[in-house]
Structure formats: structure tokens, C-alpha cells
XYZ file of C-alpha atoms in Angstrom:
348
model
C 330.809 63.544 -89.186
C 331.056 66.742 -91.208
C 327.591 68.154 -91.802
C 328.487 70.990 -94.153
C 327.089 69.953 -97.561
C 330.156 70.965 -99.537
C 333.881 71.159 -98.764
C 335.144 74.435 -97.359
C 338.156 75.628 -99.311
C 339.995 78.866 -99.690
C 338.790 79.156 -103.286
C 335.244 79.470 -102.023
C 335.793 83.112 -101.107
C 337.023 83.723 -104.608
C 333.916 82.057 -106.004
C 331.646 84.204 -103.855
C 333.546 87.335 -104.831
C 332.828 86.561 -108.480
C 329.047 86.761 -108.022
C 327.306 89.184 -110.399
C 325.735 92.166 -108.718
C 321.962 92.329 -108.351
C 320.391 95.748 -108.834
C 317.246 97.001 -107.153
C 315.503 97.166 -110.540
C 316.342 93.523 -111.185
C 314.906 92.427 -107.830
C 311.791 94.517 -108.365
C 311.255 92.878 -111.745
C 311.649 89.388 -110.293
C 309.225 90.142 -107.452
C 306.677 91.555 -109.886
C 306.909 88.446 -112.050
C 306.440 86.092 -109.116
C 303.530 88.067 -107.734
C 301.897 88.153 -111.174
C 302.228 84.390 -111.571
C 301.120 83.694 -108.018
C 298.002 85.826 -108.354
C 296.569 83.703 -111.126
C 293.239 82.218 -110.000
C 293.410 78.443 -110.282
C 290.560 76.624 -111.893
C 288.966 73.716 -110.058
C 290.803 71.156 -112.185
C 294.214 72.771 -111.731
C 293.612 73.161 -108.001
C 292.654 69.478 -107.800
C 295.840 68.437 -109.595
C 298.059 70.671 -107.460
C 296.434 69.501 -104.236
C 296.717 65.837 -105.210
C 300.414 66.178 -106.021
C 301.116 68.059 -102.792
C 299.293 65.541 -100.595
C 300.917 62.605 -102.378
C 304.433 63.965 -101.821
C 303.611 64.643 -98.168
C 302.940 60.908 -97.752
C 306.379 59.846 -99.022
C 308.708 58.127 -96.572
C 312.215 59.576 -96.565
C 315.054 57.252 -95.571
C 316.998 57.671 -93.355
C 314.785 59.287 -90.773
C 314.988 61.719 -89.008
C 316.391 64.267 -91.455
C 315.614 67.894 -92.382
C 313.164 66.762 -95.079
C 309.838 66.877 -93.215
C 306.326 66.222 -94.504
C 305.801 69.984 -94.836
C 308.876 70.253 -97.065
C 307.712 67.313 -99.173
C 304.249 68.868 -99.591
C 305.844 72.151 -100.701
C 308.053 70.258 -103.166
C 305.030 68.511 -104.676
C 303.165 71.810 -105.059
C 306.169 73.591 -106.617
C 306.883 70.762 -109.057
C 303.257 70.696 -110.166
C 302.902 74.436 -110.750
C 306.490 75.456 -111.633
C 308.314 72.240 -112.523
C 311.101 73.055 -110.065
C 311.546 73.631 -106.360
C 314.446 75.325 -104.582
C 315.581 75.245 -100.934
C 318.537 76.783 -99.153
C 320.502 74.322 -96.993
C 321.712 75.840 -93.732
C 323.715 74.490 -90.814
C 322.133 75.330 -87.461
C 324.258 73.968 -84.664
C 324.808 70.322 -85.506
C 321.713 70.002 -87.705
C 320.768 70.879 -91.252
C 317.689 72.931 -92.051
C 315.864 73.700 -95.281
C 314.502 77.144 -96.153
C 312.098 77.450 -99.087
C 313.231 79.869 -101.794
C 310.610 82.073 -103.421
C 312.623 82.830 -106.560
C 316.238 82.684 -107.584
C 318.862 83.599 -110.180
C 321.243 80.911 -111.387
C 324.620 81.732 -112.889
C 327.451 79.766 -114.444
C 329.799 77.911 -112.146
C 327.071 76.767 -109.763
C 326.360 80.179 -108.250
C 322.952 81.334 -107.073
C 321.166 84.394 -105.818
C 318.420 83.077 -103.546
C 315.481 85.223 -102.472
C 313.668 83.958 -99.360
C 310.412 85.663 -98.447
C 309.810 86.931 -94.908
C 307.086 89.195 -93.499
C 307.704 92.706 -94.840
C 311.081 91.813 -96.372
C 312.901 89.484 -98.746
C 316.190 87.930 -97.710
C 318.755 87.735 -100.534
C 321.553 85.190 -100.178
C 324.530 84.350 -102.334
C 325.071 80.598 -102.371
C 327.037 77.917 -104.165
C 325.598 74.750 -105.679
C 326.413 72.663 -102.599
C 324.247 74.920 -100.436
C 321.220 74.761 -102.744
C 318.682 71.985 -103.107
C 317.479 72.401 -106.704
C 314.781 69.900 -107.694
C 313.555 69.837 -111.295
C 311.364 67.618 -113.459
C 310.741 67.413 -117.225
C 313.872 69.414 -118.028
C 314.305 70.180 -121.772
C 317.502 69.218 -123.580
C 318.344 72.843 -124.424
C 317.942 73.968 -120.765
C 318.656 70.991 -118.491
C 318.870 73.264 -115.438
C 315.220 74.301 -115.767
C 312.142 72.254 -114.929
C 308.801 72.235 -116.692
C 305.439 71.666 -114.988
C 302.950 69.241 -116.547
C 300.796 72.169 -117.689
C 303.653 73.497 -119.802
C 304.239 70.027 -121.218
C 300.608 69.827 -122.310
C 300.627 73.370 -123.708
C 298.432 74.838 -121.000
C 298.830 76.829 -117.818
C 296.789 77.772 -114.752
C 296.191 81.155 -116.400
C 294.899 79.507 -119.581
C 292.541 77.272 -117.615
C 291.216 80.274 -115.699
C 290.701 82.189 -118.965
C 288.725 79.295 -120.434
C 286.471 79.100 -117.412
C 286.064 82.880 -117.404
C 284.973 82.804 -121.060
C 282.355 80.162 -120.282
C 281.155 82.151 -117.284
C 280.923 85.296 -119.425
C 278.435 83.581 -121.706
C 275.863 83.473 -118.920
C 276.034 87.195 -118.155
C 272.960 87.706 -120.320
C 270.820 85.128 -118.525
C 267.402 86.560 -117.714
C 267.835 89.677 -119.841
C 265.757 90.555 -122.855
C 264.699 93.218 -125.333
C 261.297 94.788 -124.725
C 259.875 97.219 -127.331
C 258.632 100.608 -126.191
C 256.178 102.678 -128.203
C 257.397 105.932 -129.683
C 255.325 107.819 -127.115
C 257.892 106.973 -124.450
C 260.411 109.835 -124.096
C 263.794 109.216 -125.661
C 265.576 109.899 -122.371
C 263.761 106.996 -120.750
C 264.585 104.706 -123.666
C 268.272 105.615 -123.474
C 268.250 105.047 -119.743
C 266.789 101.561 -120.277
C 269.515 100.681 -122.808
C 272.224 101.896 -120.436
C 270.607 99.872 -117.662
C 270.930 96.680 -119.693
C 274.671 97.251 -120.053
C 274.972 97.969 -116.349
C 273.174 94.846 -115.194
C 269.514 95.575 -115.862
C 267.047 93.004 -117.134
C 265.435 94.824 -120.117
C 266.342 97.128 -122.986
C 264.104 98.908 -125.499
C 263.671 98.956 -129.243
C 262.352 102.297 -130.479
C 260.509 101.251 -133.630
C 259.476 98.252 -135.693
C 262.290 98.978 -138.117
C 264.871 98.869 -135.348
C 263.169 95.778 -133.946
C 263.442 93.953 -137.287
C 267.067 95.006 -137.745
C 268.141 93.979 -134.235
C 266.278 90.681 -134.068
C 266.155 89.532 -137.675
C 262.358 89.441 -137.599
C 259.887 90.613 -140.227
C 259.358 94.356 -140.082
C 255.612 93.919 -140.042
C 255.648 91.397 -137.209
C 254.315 92.162 -133.787
C 256.391 93.524 -130.970
C 257.449 90.786 -128.567
C 260.080 90.242 -125.928
C 263.369 88.896 -127.334
C 265.347 86.755 -124.882
C 269.090 87.380 -124.718
C 269.747 84.290 -122.599
C 272.214 81.979 -124.418
C 270.974 78.518 -125.302
C 273.396 76.515 -123.176
C 271.619 73.269 -123.945
C 272.360 73.714 -127.636
C 275.941 74.701 -126.845
C 276.389 71.342 -125.036
C 279.188 72.564 -122.788
C 279.100 69.781 -120.203
C 280.706 67.026 -122.344
C 283.412 69.457 -123.468
C 284.186 70.504 -119.891
C 284.251 66.888 -118.698
C 286.598 65.850 -121.488
C 288.922 68.767 -120.763
C 288.880 67.896 -117.051
C 289.799 64.244 -117.681
C 292.498 65.092 -120.215
C 294.153 67.533 -117.820
C 294.132 64.946 -115.040
C 295.646 62.293 -117.297
C 298.327 64.669 -118.608
C 299.313 65.473 -115.019
C 299.706 61.771 -114.222
C 296.462 61.424 -112.244
C 294.160 58.654 -113.533
C 290.705 60.213 -114.082
C 289.132 57.179 -112.382
C 290.691 58.353 -109.112
C 288.270 61.296 -109.119
C 285.333 59.604 -110.793
C 281.901 60.987 -109.857
C 280.377 57.504 -109.931
C 282.008 56.561 -106.632
C 283.266 53.174 -107.868
C 285.544 52.213 -104.972
C 287.269 49.414 -106.873
C 288.152 51.620 -109.823
C 289.309 54.413 -107.520
C 291.508 52.000 -105.572
C 293.206 50.734 -108.726
C 293.620 54.299 -109.973
C 295.232 55.207 -106.656
C 297.737 52.365 -107.013
C 298.437 53.449 -110.582
C 299.025 57.024 -109.467
C 301.461 55.904 -106.758
C 303.418 53.486 -108.954
C 303.488 55.353 -112.264
C 303.570 59.017 -111.208
C 304.715 59.619 -107.638
C 307.376 56.912 -107.349
C 309.164 57.676 -110.670
C 309.196 61.384 -109.865
C 310.574 60.668 -106.387
C 313.373 58.572 -107.866
C 314.437 61.351 -110.218
C 314.845 63.668 -107.206
C 317.118 61.337 -105.214
C 320.471 62.488 -106.691
C 319.790 66.037 -105.510
C 318.273 64.944 -102.177
C 321.460 63.030 -101.393
C 322.947 66.422 -100.427
C 320.955 66.242 -97.195
C 321.456 62.523 -96.667
C 318.201 61.167 -98.136
C 318.908 57.841 -99.786
C 315.382 56.807 -100.805
C 311.797 58.020 -101.014
C 309.226 55.263 -100.607
C 305.491 55.138 -101.363
C 304.948 52.438 -98.743
C 302.815 54.653 -96.497
C 300.656 55.671 -99.448
C 300.006 52.104 -100.558
C 299.615 50.679 -97.058
C 297.028 53.304 -96.092
C 294.373 51.332 -97.985
C 293.605 48.639 -95.390
C 290.605 47.259 -97.289
C 292.668 46.901 -100.448
C 295.449 45.093 -98.600
C 292.944 42.745 -96.968
C 291.555 41.821 -100.384
C 295.083 41.306 -101.693
C 295.872 38.943 -98.800
C 292.731 36.948 -99.512
C 293.608 36.699 -103.204
C 297.180 35.596 -102.492
C 296.139 32.993 -99.908
C 293.498 31.693 -102.292
C 296.209 31.290 -104.932
C 298.266 29.117 -102.564
C 300.672 31.689 -101.091
C 301.408 31.057 -97.369
C 299.717 33.516 -95.040
C 302.946 34.922 -93.557
C 304.393 35.527 -97.009
C 301.141 37.072 -98.243
C 301.088 39.450 -95.253
C 304.651 40.547 -95.987
C 303.912 41.078 -99.676
C 301.135 43.557 -98.886
C 303.267 45.416 -96.321
C 301.933 43.931 -93.091
C 304.838 42.860 -90.898
C 304.861 41.431 -87.397
C 305.263 43.771 -84.477
C 307.333 42.922 -81.398
C 304.365 41.328 -79.683
C 303.818 38.865 -82.481
C 300.736 40.533 -83.954
C 300.644 41.991 -87.456
C 300.919 45.760 -87.633
């Protein structure tokens, strides 16, 4: 059996010789872009979505087994597809086996030619490769750029950076909590008053108003009113941020293919179980099927969610009871829920 993923022909050397050159400035720009994107702090919702996708892909069963596509590779694919919409691996022949090496970033040219950049400690390995040597997995590709993938955040018009900016804006509103304006009489030296105002900007708790006229102008109060402390703490109760944050959280989950009931705070086990099934059948399995044509390069014929669905023993037990109660024979009901007989005759 020939393990090389593409036929070796004399024209291959000509194809490799036609690769465009990559300058040091170009590589530096690509590295800077990747580092900039990778340094974006993920919000809790985005991190939840990315982690759920990664763990779900790690549970997929690749057939046939064994093959170079391990659970670690599948988890990396799920994470890349969620955050970038595409995942790239370099296929190498090591002895009589194939191995996959995760690509940090790449350049794709016409004619199925690639420049792959694989990160190592203190260096980046740059490889010229043809399409048969590259495992390029994409989802949500647009019609005008079918070679590029789009993550769910781009489909919904958002990004991890946008989510972090939103949360940072909300957090910035509470910077004034506990701070206030306290009037000082004119007898206090001006240097001390200025120092108090600077202290408020630098993290202090109080600032001063020098006169009743300034007090009325700054606070909107009557000029003849008494001096009193003016709180600068925002009224978060009136802002009513919690419903807005919850709605945004649920909408992001739904747009990423994760039923919000799967992460419900109420702890409804039945609803979470049904949401888990929905996530497996309507998100993970369709995405896995779209990747199969590319995964066939390394001999993977199918990706199954059987392990994901069969992990819920309590749910399968309830399903068996429901099927038997509806008149389905026990053996057939056990097979329908994924429980087959082991060699010893007991159900596994």
C-alpha cells in the first residue's frame, strides 16, 4: 500500500520550483498578525463556546482506527474552526506511518501550492507543500472565496475582540464606584484642592469643589443649596445590565450552534440532556460530515458522534424504558440506544 498522499511525478519538482518567494518582511507581517489575533482576551461566553466545540470534536470517533487523527488533533480542529473557521495540518510520512503537524499560519497560492509555517520553540519552520500534502479544513466558506473558512463569530457579525471590548466597556462603568465629590471651603489652600482632584483621577475616593458656584455648575444643583457629598457611583440598577448581558450570552451560544439550555443556570437535567442531543445531531455531526472529503486524504472514512451520545448512560436507560414500554423488544431497544452485546453475552 502506498502511503504517500499524492502521486510522485517528475512534474512535482517543476511545481515546487514555481513557488513564489517569501520575504522576511512578509513573514514578519504574518507573525505579527497571528500574534495580535491570538492575544485577544476571550470573554467568558466566547471561551465557553470555543471550549465546548473543542471538547465535542475530541469525542468524535474516527473510522478506521488507528489513524494519524488522534483526539488531540480533533480537539485542535474544533478550536481552530470555532475561532478561525479553518484549520490546517501538514501531512508527513514518517517511516511507514502518516503524521499530522499543526500549522500556525499559511499562504495559499494558485495551483494548490502552500507556504506552511509551523511553530516551534524559538523558531518557525517554513515548508513549501502541494495540496496533497496539506489537510485544509474549512467551514462556512463564502461563494466569492470558497478556499477560506469563516468562524461563527464572523457569521454573526461579531468577534472575540468585539466581545472583549463590550465587556471592557461595562467594566469601565464601575470604575467610579465608591467615589464622590466633597466640597472644601475656600480656606483650604488651592494646592491641596488640586491634589485632591488629581487623586480622584488616579484612583482616589474624593474630589473637591471650590465654591458654591462651581458646585452648582458641576452637579446641576441650586447655587444657594447646601454643600453635600455627590456620589459618582453609576446607578447600575437603573441601567438594568443583567437582562442585556443574559440575552447577548444566549444569542451568541445559539449562533454558534450551542443550545442555550445546555448551559442553563437552572440545572434542569432533562432540558440539558435534550440540548446535548440537539448539539450533537445538529451542530457537531453536520460539521464533521463536511470535513470528510478532506479527511479522506489520511484515510478517514467517517466521523461518528456515537461516543458523545452513548456517554449519557441515564439518558440511554430512559430511552430503553420508553422503547420497551412502546412494545419494542428489549434486544432491539438496546441496539437502538447503542448498547450492544459483548463477547461474554452481557450488554456493554
